[in-house]
Coordinates of C-alpha atoms and ligand atoms in Angstrom, one line a residue:
M1016 CA 0.0 0.0 0.0
S1017 CA 1.6 3.2 -1.0
S1018 CA 1.3 6.7 -2.4
A1019 CA 1.9 7.5 -6.0
Q1020 CA 5.4 8.5 -7.0
V1021 CA 7.3 6.0 -4.9
G1022 CA 8.2 3.5 -7.6
K1023 CA 5.2 1.1 -7.2
T1024 CA 5.1 0.2 -10.9
E1025 CA 8.9 -0.1 -11.1
L1026 CA 8.6 -2.7 -8.3
L1027 CA 6.2 -4.7 -10.4
N1028 CA 8.5 -4.3 -13.5
N1029 CA 11.5 -5.5 -11.4
A1030 CA 9.5 -8.5 -10.2
C1031 CA 8.8 -9.5 -13.8
G1032 CA 12.4 -9.0 -14.8
F1033 CA 13.6 -11.2 -11.9
V1034 CA 11.2 -14.0 -13.0
I1035 CA 12.4 -13.9 -16.6
D1036 CA 16.1 -13.8 -15.7
Q1037 CA 16.4 -15.8 -12.5
D1038 CA 13.4 -17.9 -11.7
P1039 CA 11.3 -18.6 -14.8
G1040 CA 7.6 -19.6 -14.5
P1041 CA 4.2 -18.5 -15.7
V1042 CA 3.3 -14.9 -14.7
L1043 CA -0.1 -13.2 -14.7
V1044 CA -0.1 -9.4 -14.5
V1045 CA -3.5 -7.9 -13.8
Q1046 CA -4.1 -4.2 -14.4
P1047 CA -7.5 -2.5 -13.7
T1048 CA -8.6 -2.7 -17.3
T1049 CA -7.4 -4.5 -20.5
D1050 CA -6.5 -1.1 -22.0
L1051 CA -4.3 -0.2 -19.0
G1052 CA -2.7 -3.6 -19.2
K1053 CA -1.8 -3.0 -22.8
A1054 CA -0.5 0.4 -22.0
W1055 CA 1.7 -1.0 -19.2
S1056 CA 3.0 -3.7 -21.5
K1057 CA 4.0 -1.2 -24.2
D1058 CA 5.1 1.8 -22.1
R1059 CA 6.8 0.1 -19.1
L1060 CA 7.5 -3.6 -19.7
A1061 CA 8.7 -3.4 -23.3
P1062 CA 11.3 -0.7 -22.7
M1063 CA 12.7 -2.7 -19.7
L1064 CA 12.9 -5.9 -21.8
R1065 CA 14.7 -3.9 -24.5
D1066 CA 17.1 -1.9 -22.4
S1067 CA 18.1 -4.2 -19.5
P1068 CA 21.2 -6.2 -20.6
A1069 CA 20.1 -9.2 -18.5
L1070 CA 16.8 -9.3 -20.2
R1071 CA 17.6 -8.3 -23.8
G1072 CA 16.8 -11.1 -26.3
K1073 CA 15.0 -13.2 -23.7
V1074 CA 11.6 -12.2 -25.0
A1075 CA 11.1 -11.8 -28.7
E1076 CA 9.8 -8.5 -30.0
P1077 CA 6.0 -8.6 -30.6
R1078 CA 5.2 -9.3 -34.2
S1079 CA 1.7 -9.3 -35.6
R1080 CA 2.1 -12.8 -37.2
D1081 CA 3.9 -14.3 -34.2
S1082 CA 1.2 -15.6 -31.8
E1083 CA 3.8 -16.5 -29.2
N1084 CA 4.6 -12.9 -28.4
T1085 CA 1.9 -10.2 -28.4
V1086 CA 1.3 -7.1 -26.3
Q1087 CA -0.7 -9.2 -23.8
H1088 CA 1.3 -12.4 -24.0
K1089 CA 5.1 -12.7 -23.8
K1090 CA 6.9 -16.1 -23.9
F1091 CA 10.4 -16.6 -22.5
A1092 CA 12.4 -19.7 -21.7
G1093 CA 10.6 -21.6 -18.9
G1094 CA 7.6 -19.3 -18.7
H1095 CA 5.5 -16.5 -20.0
I1096 CA 3.9 -13.2 -18.9
T1097 CA 0.2 -12.9 -19.6
I1098 CA -1.3 -9.4 -19.1
V1099 CA -5.0 -9.0 -18.5
G1100 CA -7.5 -6.5 -17.3
A1101 CA -9.5 -7.0 -14.1
N1102 CA -12.6 -6.1 -16.1
A1103 CA -12.1 -9.2 -18.4
P1104 CA -13.1 -12.3 -16.4
S1105 CA -12.0 -14.7 -19.1
G1106 CA -8.4 -13.7 -18.7
L1107 CA -8.5 -14.2 -14.9
A1108 CA -9.6 -17.8 -14.8
S1109 CA -7.9 -20.2 -17.0
R1110 CA -4.4 -21.8 -16.9
P1111 CA -2.4 -22.3 -13.6
I1112 CA 0.0 -19.4 -12.8
R1113 CA 2.9 -19.3 -10.4
F1114 CA 3.4 -15.6 -10.1
V1115 CA 0.3 -13.5 -9.8
F1116 CA 1.1 -9.7 -9.9
L1117 CA -1.9 -7.5 -9.2
D1118 CA -1.4 -3.8 -9.9
E1119 CA -3.7 -0.9 -8.6
V1120 CA -6.2 -3.3 -7.1
D1121 CA -8.3 -0.5 -5.6
R1122 CA -9.2 0.5 -9.2
Y1123 CA -10.5 -3.0 -10.0
P1124 CA -14.2 -3.4 -10.6
I1125 CA -16.1 -5.0 -7.6
S1126 CA -16.8 -8.0 -9.8
A1127 CA -15.2 -9.3 -12.9
G1128 CA -18.3 -9.6 -15.0
S1129 CA -20.5 -11.9 -13.1
E1130 CA -17.6 -14.0 -11.9
G1131 CA -17.0 -12.3 -8.6
D1132 CA -14.0 -10.6 -7.0
P1133 CA -11.2 -10.3 -9.6
V1134 CA -8.5 -10.5 -6.9
S1135 CA -9.7 -13.8 -5.6
L1136 CA -10.2 -15.1 -9.1
A1137 CA -6.6 -14.3 -10.1
I1138 CA -5.1 -15.7 -6.8
K1139 CA -7.0 -18.9 -7.3
R1140 CA -5.0 -19.6 -10.4
A1141 CA -1.8 -20.0 -8.3
A1142 CA -3.4 -22.4 -5.8
T1143 CA -1.6 -25.5 -7.2
F1144 CA 1.9 -24.1 -6.9
W1145 CA 3.6 -24.6 -3.5
N1146 CA 6.2 -21.9 -4.5
R1147 CA 3.6 -19.4 -5.7
K1148 CA 4.1 -15.7 -5.2
V1149 CA 1.4 -13.1 -5.1
L1150 CA 2.2 -9.4 -5.3
I1151 CA -0.6 -7.0 -4.6
V1152 CA 0.1 -3.3 -5.0
S1153 CA -2.1 -0.2 -5.0
T1154 CA -2.7 3.3 -3.9
P1155 CA -5.7 3.0 -1.4
T1156 CA -9.1 4.6 -1.8
L1157 CA -11.9 4.7 0.8
V1158 CA -11.6 3.3 4.3
G1159 CA -13.6 0.1 4.5
R1160 CA -13.8 -0.1 0.7
S1161 CA -10.1 -0.4 -0.1
R1162 CA -8.8 -3.8 -1.2
I1163 CA -5.2 -2.9 -0.5
E1164 CA -6.2 -1.6 3.0
A1165 CA -7.8 -5.0 3.7
E1166 CA -4.7 -6.9 2.5
W1167 CA -2.4 -4.5 4.5
A1168 CA -4.5 -5.2 7.7
L1169 CA -3.8 -9.0 7.3
S1170 CA -0.1 -8.5 6.6
D1171 CA 2.9 -8.0 9.0
Q1172 CA 2.7 -4.2 8.3
R1173 CA 6.2 -3.1 7.6
R1174 CA 7.1 0.6 7.6
Y1175 CA 10.4 2.2 6.6
W1176 CA 12.3 3.6 9.6
V1177 CA 15.0 6.3 8.8
P1178 CA 17.5 7.9 11.1
C1179 CA 17.6 11.6 12.0
P1180 CA 20.8 13.3 10.6
F1181 CA 21.1 15.3 13.8
C1182 CA 20.5 12.8 16.6
G1183 CA 20.5 9.5 14.8
A1184 CA 17.2 8.3 16.3
V1185 CA 15.0 6.3 13.9
Q1186 CA 11.4 7.1 13.0
T1187 CA 8.8 6.7 10.3
L1188 CA 8.0 9.8 8.2
V1189 CA 4.6 11.2 8.8
W1190 CA 2.8 14.2 7.4
Q1191 CA 2.2 15.8 10.9
R1192 CA 5.9 16.5 11.2
V1193 CA 6.4 18.3 7.9
K1194 CA 6.7 21.9 8.9
F1195 CA 6.5 25.2 6.9
R1196 CA 4.2 27.9 8.2
E1197 CA 4.9 27.0 11.8
V1198 CA 8.6 27.7 11.3
G1199 CA 8.2 30.7 9.0
L1200 CA 8.9 29.0 5.7
P1201 CA 6.8 29.0 2.5
P1202 CA 5.3 25.6 1.7
E1203 CA 7.8 24.9 -1.1
E1204 CA 10.7 25.0 1.4
A1205 CA 9.0 22.7 3.9
V1206 CA 11.3 20.8 6.3
Y1207 CA 10.9 17.7 8.5
Q1208 CA 11.0 18.0 12.3
C1209 CA 12.7 15.1 14.0
E1210 CA 10.3 13.6 16.6
H1211 CA 13.2 12.9 19.0
C1212 CA 15.4 16.0 19.0
E1213 CA 12.9 18.3 17.2
E1214 CA 15.7 19.6 14.9
L1215 CA 14.4 20.8 11.5
I1216 CA 15.8 18.5 8.9
P1217 CA 16.3 20.2 5.5
A1218 CA 14.9 18.6 2.4
H1219 CA 18.3 17.8 0.9
R1220 CA 19.1 15.3 3.7
K1221 CA 16.3 13.0 2.6
G1222 CA 18.7 10.9 0.4
W1223 CA 21.0 10.4 3.3
M1224 CA 18.2 9.2 5.5
L1225 CA 16.6 6.9 2.9
A1226 CA 20.0 5.2 2.3
R1227 CA 20.3 4.3 6.0
G1228 CA 16.7 3.1 6.6
E1229 CA 15.3 -0.3 7.3
W1230 CA 11.9 -2.0 7.1
R1231 CA 10.3 -3.0 10.5
A1232 CA 7.2 -5.0 10.9
E1233 CA 4.6 -3.5 13.2
A1234 CA 2.4 -6.7 13.4
P1235 CA 4.9 -9.5 13.1
G1236 CA 3.5 -13.1 13.1
S1237 CA 4.4 -16.4 11.5
G1238 CA 2.4 -17.1 8.3
K1239 CA 1.4 -13.5 7.7
P1240 CA 2.2 -12.1 4.3
A1241 CA 4.8 -9.3 4.1
G1242 CA 3.1 -6.0 3.8
F1243 CA 4.9 -2.7 3.0
H1244 CA 3.7 0.9 3.3
L1245 CA 5.3 3.9 1.8
N1246 CA 4.1 7.5 1.5
E1247 CA 5.3 10.3 -0.7
L1248 CA 7.5 11.8 2.1
Y1249 CA 9.9 8.9 1.2
S1250 CA 9.9 9.6 -2.5
P1251 CA 13.3 10.3 -3.9
W1252 CA 11.6 12.2 -6.7
R1253 CA 9.4 14.6 -4.6
S1254 CA 10.6 17.0 -2.0
W1255 CA 8.7 17.7 1.2
G1256 CA 8.1 21.1 -0.2
E1257 CA 6.4 19.8 -3.3
T1258 CA 4.1 17.6 -1.1
A1259 CA 3.3 20.6 1.0
V1260 CA 2.4 22.7 -2.0
D1261 CA 0.1 20.0 -3.2
F1262 CA -1.5 19.9 0.2
M1263 CA -2.2 23.6 0.2
A1264 CA -3.8 23.3 -3.2
A1265 CA -5.9 20.3 -2.2
K1266 CA -7.1 21.1 1.3
G1267 CA -9.9 23.4 0.2
S1268 CA -12.4 20.7 -0.9
P1269 CA -13.2 17.2 0.4
N1270 CA -12.8 15.7 -3.1
T1271 CA -9.3 17.1 -3.7
L1272 CA -8.2 16.4 -0.1
R1273 CA -9.3 12.9 -0.5
T1274 CA -7.2 12.5 -3.7
W1275 CA -4.3 14.0 -1.9
I1276 CA -4.6 11.7 1.1
N1277 CA -4.7 8.7 -1.2
T1278 CA -2.0 9.7 -3.6
A1279 CA 0.4 11.6 -1.4
L1280 CA 0.1 9.9 2.0
G1281 CA -0.9 6.5 0.5
E1282 CA -3.6 6.2 3.1
P1283 CA -7.3 5.4 2.6
F1284 CA -9.7 8.3 3.0
E1285 CA -12.0 8.3 5.9
E1286 CA -15.4 9.0 4.4
K1287 CA -17.8 10.8 6.7
G1288 CA -20.3 8.3 8.0
E1289 CA -23.2 10.7 8.1
A1290 CA -26.0 10.2 5.6
P1291 CA -26.5 12.9 3.0
E1292 CA -28.8 15.7 4.1
W1293 CA -32.3 15.0 2.9
E1294 CA -33.1 18.8 2.9
K1295 CA -30.4 19.5 0.4
L1296 CA -31.4 16.5 -1.7
M1297 CA -35.0 17.7 -1.9
L1298 CA -33.9 20.9 -3.6
R1299 CA -32.6 18.7 -6.5
R1300 CA -36.0 17.2 -7.3
E1301 CA -37.0 17.6 -11.0
D1302 CA -40.2 18.4 -12.7
Y1303 CA -41.1 15.2 -14.6
P1304 CA -44.2 13.0 -14.3
I1305 CA -44.1 9.8 -12.3
G1306 CA -45.3 6.8 -14.2
R1307 CA -43.6 7.7 -17.4
I1308 CA -40.2 6.7 -18.8
P1309 CA -38.0 9.9 -18.8
D1310 CA -35.8 10.7 -21.7
G1311 CA -32.5 9.0 -21.3
A1312 CA -33.9 5.9 -19.5
L1313 CA -33.4 2.9 -21.7
A1314 CA -33.8 0.0 -19.3
L1315 CA -36.1 -0.5 -16.3
T1316 CA -35.6 -2.4 -13.1
G1317 CA -37.9 -2.8 -10.1
M1318 CA -37.7 -3.9 -6.5
A1319 CA -40.3 -5.0 -4.0
D1320 CA -39.9 -5.1 -0.2
V1321 CA -42.3 -7.4 1.5
Q1322 CA -43.5 -6.4 5.0
K1323 CA -46.2 -8.0 7.2
N1324 CA -48.9 -5.6 6.3
R1325 CA -47.8 -4.2 3.0
I1326 CA -45.5 -4.5 0.0
E1327 CA -43.6 -1.4 -1.0
W1328 CA -42.2 -1.3 -4.5
A1329 CA -40.4 1.0 -6.9
V1330 CA -39.3 1.0 -10.6
Y1331 CA -36.2 2.8 -11.7
G1332 CA -35.0 3.7 -15.2
W1333 CA -31.4 3.4 -16.3
G1334 CA -29.5 5.2 -19.0
E1335 CA -25.9 5.5 -20.3
G1336 CA -23.3 5.8 -17.5
L1337 CA -26.0 4.3 -15.2
E1338 CA -27.8 7.6 -14.9
C1339 CA -30.9 6.7 -13.0
W1340 CA -34.5 8.0 -12.7
L1341 CA -37.3 7.0 -10.3
V1342 CA -40.0 6.0 -12.7
D1343 CA -42.8 4.8 -10.4
R1344 CA -43.4 3.6 -6.9
G1345 CA -46.3 2.5 -4.7
V1346 CA -47.5 0.5 -1.7
I1347 CA -49.8 -2.5 -1.8
H1348 CA -51.6 -2.7 1.5
G1349 CA -52.9 -6.0 3.0
D1350 CA -51.8 -9.0 5.0
T1351 CA -49.0 -10.5 3.0
E1352 CA -49.3 -13.9 4.7
S1353 CA -52.9 -14.6 4.1
D1354 CA -54.2 -12.2 1.5
D1355 CA -53.7 -13.5 -2.1
K1356 CA -55.0 -10.2 -3.5
V1357 CA -51.7 -8.5 -2.3
W1358 CA -49.7 -10.9 -4.4
A1359 CA -52.0 -10.6 -7.4
A1360 CA -51.5 -6.8 -7.2
L1361 CA -47.7 -7.3 -7.1
S1362 CA -47.9 -9.6 -10.1
E1363 CA -49.7 -6.8 -11.9
V1364 CA -46.9 -4.3 -10.9
T1365 CA -44.1 -6.6 -12.2
R1366 CA -45.9 -6.8 -15.6
R1367 CA -47.0 -3.2 -15.9
A1368 CA -45.6 -1.6 -19.1
Y1369 CA -44.3 1.9 -18.9
H1370 CA -44.3 4.4 -21.8
R1371 CA -42.1 7.3 -22.8
G1372 CA -44.9 9.4 -24.2
D1373 CA -48.5 8.8 -25.3
D1374 CA -47.5 6.7 -28.3
G1375 CA -44.1 5.0 -28.6
P1376 CA -43.4 1.5 -27.4
G1377 CA -43.9 0.5 -23.8
W1378 CA -42.2 -2.2 -21.7
P1379 CA -42.3 -3.5 -18.1
A1380 CA -39.3 -3.8 -15.8
D1381 CA -36.5 -5.8 -17.5
A1382 CA -35.7 -7.3 -14.1
F1383 CA -37.8 -7.1 -10.9
G1384 CA -36.3 -8.1 -7.5
V1385 CA -38.4 -9.3 -4.6
D1386 CA -36.7 -9.3 -1.2
S1387 CA -37.1 -12.7 0.5
G1388 CA -36.0 -11.6 4.0
F1389 CA -39.6 -11.8 5.3
L1390 CA -42.0 -14.6 4.2
S1391 CA -39.3 -16.3 2.1
P1392 CA -41.4 -19.4 1.1
R1393 CA -44.2 -17.1 -0.2
V1394 CA -41.6 -14.9 -2.1
Y1395 CA -40.0 -18.0 -3.6
A1396 CA -43.4 -19.3 -4.7
F1397 CA -44.2 -15.9 -6.2
C1398 CA -40.9 -15.7 -8.2
R1399 CA -40.9 -19.3 -9.4
G1400 CA -41.6 -19.5 -13.1
R1401 CA -41.9 -15.8 -13.6
E1402 CA -39.6 -14.5 -16.2
R1403 CA -37.8 -11.3 -15.1
V1404 CA -38.8 -11.6 -11.4
F1405 CA -36.1 -12.7 -9.0
A1406 CA -36.0 -13.6 -5.3
T1407 CA -33.3 -11.6 -3.6
D1408 CA -31.5 -11.7 -0.3
G1409 CA -29.3 -8.8 1.1
R1410 CA -25.8 -9.7 2.4
P1411 CA -23.8 -7.1 4.2
G1412 CA -20.1 -8.0 3.6
P1413 CA -18.0 -5.1 2.3
M1414 CA -16.2 -7.1 -0.3
L1415 CA -19.2 -8.8 -1.9
P1416 CA -20.2 -7.9 -5.5
M1417 CA -23.4 -5.9 -6.1
I1418 CA -25.0 -9.1 -7.2
G1419 CA -23.6 -12.6 -6.5
R1420 CA -24.1 -16.0 -7.8
P1421 CA -27.6 -17.3 -7.4
A1422 CA -28.3 -20.5 -5.3
P1423 CA -31.3 -22.8 -6.0
Q1424 CA -33.8 -23.0 -3.2
D1425 CA -36.4 -25.6 -2.3
I1426 CA -39.9 -24.1 -2.1
T1427 CA -42.8 -25.4 -0.2
W1428 CA -46.1 -24.6 -1.8
Q1429 CA -49.5 -25.9 -0.9
G1430 CA -48.0 -28.8 1.0
K1431 CA -45.6 -29.8 -1.7
T1432 CA -41.9 -29.3 -1.8
V1433 CA -40.3 -28.3 -5.1
K1434 CA -36.6 -29.2 -5.1
S1435 CA -34.5 -26.3 -6.4
G1436 CA -37.7 -24.6 -7.4
V1437 CA -36.3 -21.1 -7.5
L1438 CA -33.0 -19.2 -7.7
L1439 CA -32.1 -16.9 -4.8
W1440 CA -29.9 -13.9 -5.8
P1441 CA -27.6 -12.5 -3.1
L1442 CA -27.3 -8.7 -3.1
G1443 CA -24.1 -7.1 -1.9
T1444 CA -25.8 -4.3 0.0
F1445 CA -22.6 -2.7 1.2
A1446 CA -21.3 -1.9 -2.3
L1447 CA -24.9 -1.0 -3.4
K1448 CA -25.3 1.5 -0.6
V1449 CA -21.9 3.0 -1.2
W1450 CA -23.0 3.5 -4.8
V1451 CA -26.4 5.1 -3.8
Y1452 CA -24.8 7.4 -1.2
A1453 CA -22.0 8.4 -3.5
S1454 CA -24.6 9.3 -6.1
L1455 CA -26.7 11.2 -3.6
R1456 CA -23.7 13.2 -2.5
A1457 CA -22.8 14.0 -6.0
A1458 CA -26.3 15.2 -6.6
I1459 CA -25.9 17.6 -3.6
D1460 CA -22.7 18.9 -5.3
G1461 CA -24.7 19.6 -8.5
N1462 CA -23.6 16.5 -10.4
V1463 CA -27.0 14.8 -10.6
K1464 CA -26.9 11.2 -11.8
L1465 CA -29.9 10.1 -9.7
H1466 CA -33.2 11.8 -10.6
F1467 CA -36.3 12.1 -8.5
P1468 CA -39.6 13.7 -9.4
M1469 CA -41.3 16.5 -7.4
Q1470 CA -43.7 13.8 -6.2
C1471 CA -41.0 12.6 -3.7
D1472 CA -41.8 14.0 -0.3
R1473 CA -39.8 14.5 2.9
E1474 CA -40.6 11.0 4.1
F1475 CA -39.2 9.5 0.9
Y1476 CA -35.9 11.3 1.4
E1477 CA -35.7 10.5 5.1
Q1478 CA -36.0 6.8 4.2
M1479 CA -33.5 7.2 1.4
T1480 CA -30.9 8.6 3.9
A1481 CA -31.8 6.4 6.8
E1482 CA -28.4 4.6 7.2
Y1483 CA -24.8 5.5 7.9
L1484 CA -21.5 3.8 7.7
A1485 CA -20.3 2.9 11.2
E1486 CA -16.8 2.0 12.2
V1487 CA -16.8 -1.2 14.2
E1488 CA -14.0 -3.3 15.8
R1489 CA -14.0 -7.0 14.9
R1490 CA -12.9 -9.6 17.4
T1491 CA -9.7 -9.9 15.5
G1492 CA -9.0 -6.3 16.4
I1493 CA -9.3 -5.2 12.8
M1494 CA -11.4 -2.1 12.3
D1495 CA -14.2 -2.6 9.9
R1496 CA -17.2 -0.7 8.6
E1497 CA -20.8 -1.6 8.4
W1498 CA -24.1 0.1 7.4
R1499 CA -26.3 0.9 10.3
L1500 CA -29.8 2.3 10.6
L1501 CA -30.3 5.7 12.1
K1502 CA -32.4 5.4 15.2
N1503 CA -36.0 4.5 14.4
R1504 CA -35.9 5.5 10.8
P1505 CA -37.7 3.4 8.3
N1506 CA -35.5 2.7 5.3
E1507 CA -37.7 1.1 2.7
Q1508 CA -36.9 3.6 -0.1
L1509 CA -33.1 3.0 0.4
D1510 CA -33.7 -0.8 0.2
L1511 CA -35.8 -0.3 -2.9
I1512 CA -33.2 1.7 -4.9
V1513 CA -30.5 -0.7 -3.6
G1514 CA -32.5 -3.6 -5.0
A1515 CA -33.2 -1.8 -8.3
R1516 CA -29.5 -1.0 -8.7
A1517 CA -28.7 -4.7 -8.1
M1518 CA -31.1 -5.7 -10.8
A1519 CA -29.3 -3.2 -13.1
A1520 CA -26.1 -5.0 -12.3
K1521 CA -27.8 -8.3 -13.0
L1522 CA -28.8 -7.1 -16.4
G1523 CA -25.1 -6.3 -17.0
L1524 CA -25.6 -2.6 -17.5
D1525 CA -22.3 -1.9 -15.7
R1526 CA -20.5 -3.5 -18.6
Y1527 CA -22.4 -1.8 -21.4
T1528 CA -20.2 0.0 -23.9
P1529 CA -21.4 3.2 -25.6
E1530 CA -22.1 1.1 -28.7
R1531 CA -24.3 -1.3 -26.7
W1532 CA -26.2 1.7 -25.2
A1533 CA -26.7 3.1 -28.7
E1534 CA -28.1 -0.2 -29.8
L1535 CA -30.5 -0.2 -26.9
R1536 CA -31.5 3.3 -27.6
A1537 CA -32.2 2.4 -31.2
M1538 CA -34.5 -0.3 -30.0
R1539 CA -36.3 1.6 -27.4
V1540 CA -36.4 5.2 -28.6
P1541 CA -38.0 5.2 -32.1
E1542 CA -36.6 7.8 -34.5
P1543 CA -39.0 10.7 -35.1
K1544 CA -40.9 9.6 -38.2
P1545 CA -40.9 11.6 -41.4
I1546 CA -44.2 13.0 -42.5
A1547 CA -45.9 10.2 -44.4
P1548 CA -49.2 9.7 -46.0
A1549 CA -51.9 8.9 -43.5
S1550 CA -52.4 5.3 -44.7
V1551 CA -48.7 4.6 -44.0
V1552 CA -48.9 6.1 -40.5
V1553 CA -51.9 4.0 -39.7
A1554 CA -50.2 0.9 -40.9
E1555 CA -47.1 1.6 -38.8
A1556 CA -49.1 2.3 -35.7
A1557 CA -50.9 -1.0 -36.2
A1558 CA -47.5 -2.7 -36.5
V1559 CA -46.2 -1.1 -33.3
A1560 CA -49.4 -2.1 -31.5
E1561 CA -49.1 -5.6 -32.8
A1562 CA -45.4 -5.8 -31.8
S1563 CA -46.2 -4.5 -28.4
R1564 CA -49.1 -7.0 -28.0
R1565 CA -46.8 -9.9 -28.9
G1566 CA -44.2 -8.8 -26.4
A1567 CA -41.7 -7.4 -28.9
Y1568 CA -40.9 -4.7 -26.3
F1569 CA -38.7 -7.4 -25.0
G1570 CA -37.9 -8.8 -28.4
G1571 CA -34.3 -7.9 -27.7
R1572 CA -34.2 -10.6 -25.1
R1573 CA -34.4 -13.2 -27.8
Q1574 CA -31.4 -11.5 -29.5
G1575 CA -29.5 -11.7 -26.2
W1576 CA -30.4 -8.2 -24.9
L1577 CA -30.4 -7.4 -21.3
R1578 CA -29.2 -10.7 -20.0
Ligands
ZN2296 ZN1 16.8 14.0 15.7

């Protein structure tokens, strides 16, 4: 775990060079995306292979006709280096690998496609090698959401101790002891104050200190992986003054300060646990009618929350970049245990087609989740055999994907048990709530990606902001975070958007390319028609009505849409 500018990528390059020259074996290098992987291969790996005398000639130059050596695959005597993106699950799970090198893991997607955590997937490939080596490097992001922070917490936590040029006492370099204003210096001339003798160490002594330092483990223990932390104060390429100047520029806003803490100090940012203020969110409501598909929304997902005396539900629309609109919502009152009318009404809601305007094609939710936390047998029976309706179950773990692998459930219905009668879909509510709250906060800052109509009242917003991220200490002593309910606040609306977002993930919308969105738009937003003779217009209208009747609104499904 480290800041930027301390040679993190060079460490990875050196590890690759060592394998090629000294200890050949299969290597997997994972970058956050395939494009970043190719860029690393061309801009960092290739020059090293070309310019290091020990490596020159060991890997052939990539040639278009030579399948042995491409940008993403390089063969050498006794091994190969395969370079993949964490966004491409196929590359993460195939042949066995002895060296797994994972770069910038905090920028990996939560899930590699539908395959799950890309870090676990990649590490699994080394399982059969007794002499495997796994290298995980990253600049951290958010506390509790940072993969590298989690790995660091499990490691023996080594920091670099350097001696003071004045008194010789060793210490780790921390931002609190970088001094400028306090000692009458401009930020660019910042110095370091020794924590033992309190002398001010000028910036030019840094090299002397680094050369005499050593790694010390703060949490030693047998069997623990070695963990190393470095911040920018150790960087040979950045002076303390440069770091101080960056700090002065960043400290004004939480967003820039967050980036500075991540990239300069190499520490995860402690996000404020408070829920976004509902009063400010209400100011961002928009004037669009509920029950209609807003411009921009191209897919619909729904979620239903079953309580004892009612079912609350909501339908959300999704557009490019996962811009999101509340399309419709409602409450079905009645005893959910005994009143079949309640379930008949929910059935109608899941099949209800929405329209963009008065004409135009309409379609119902492409995926509709029903939370099975309460009355699960009834929910399973309801979801069984219904296309596009899915039984869901929220799971709180911070590292879980937004939607996990489904598990078959037995259902008991009218005295009979149906083995594996329905699939239960686990929802990673931690990641989903982080997404919702990040989007709500962005909306307060004026970057509105989540749209709500004027119809949403104070109660709606209070429910939407009913939880906060709490810091908790696990039995292992590791600090962890979990979502907690604010006192006595109902939270149905938060659960509903969380479920609808999970259904969007289930449809694969997170992986849609601009081209795929364009195709979906072409299917669901008809081009304005040229003025045509009345007879043609009537014929077309009849065709649209017929298509709609036949269910062609979902015709795309047959072509592999929205799966
Ligand atoms: Zn000293």
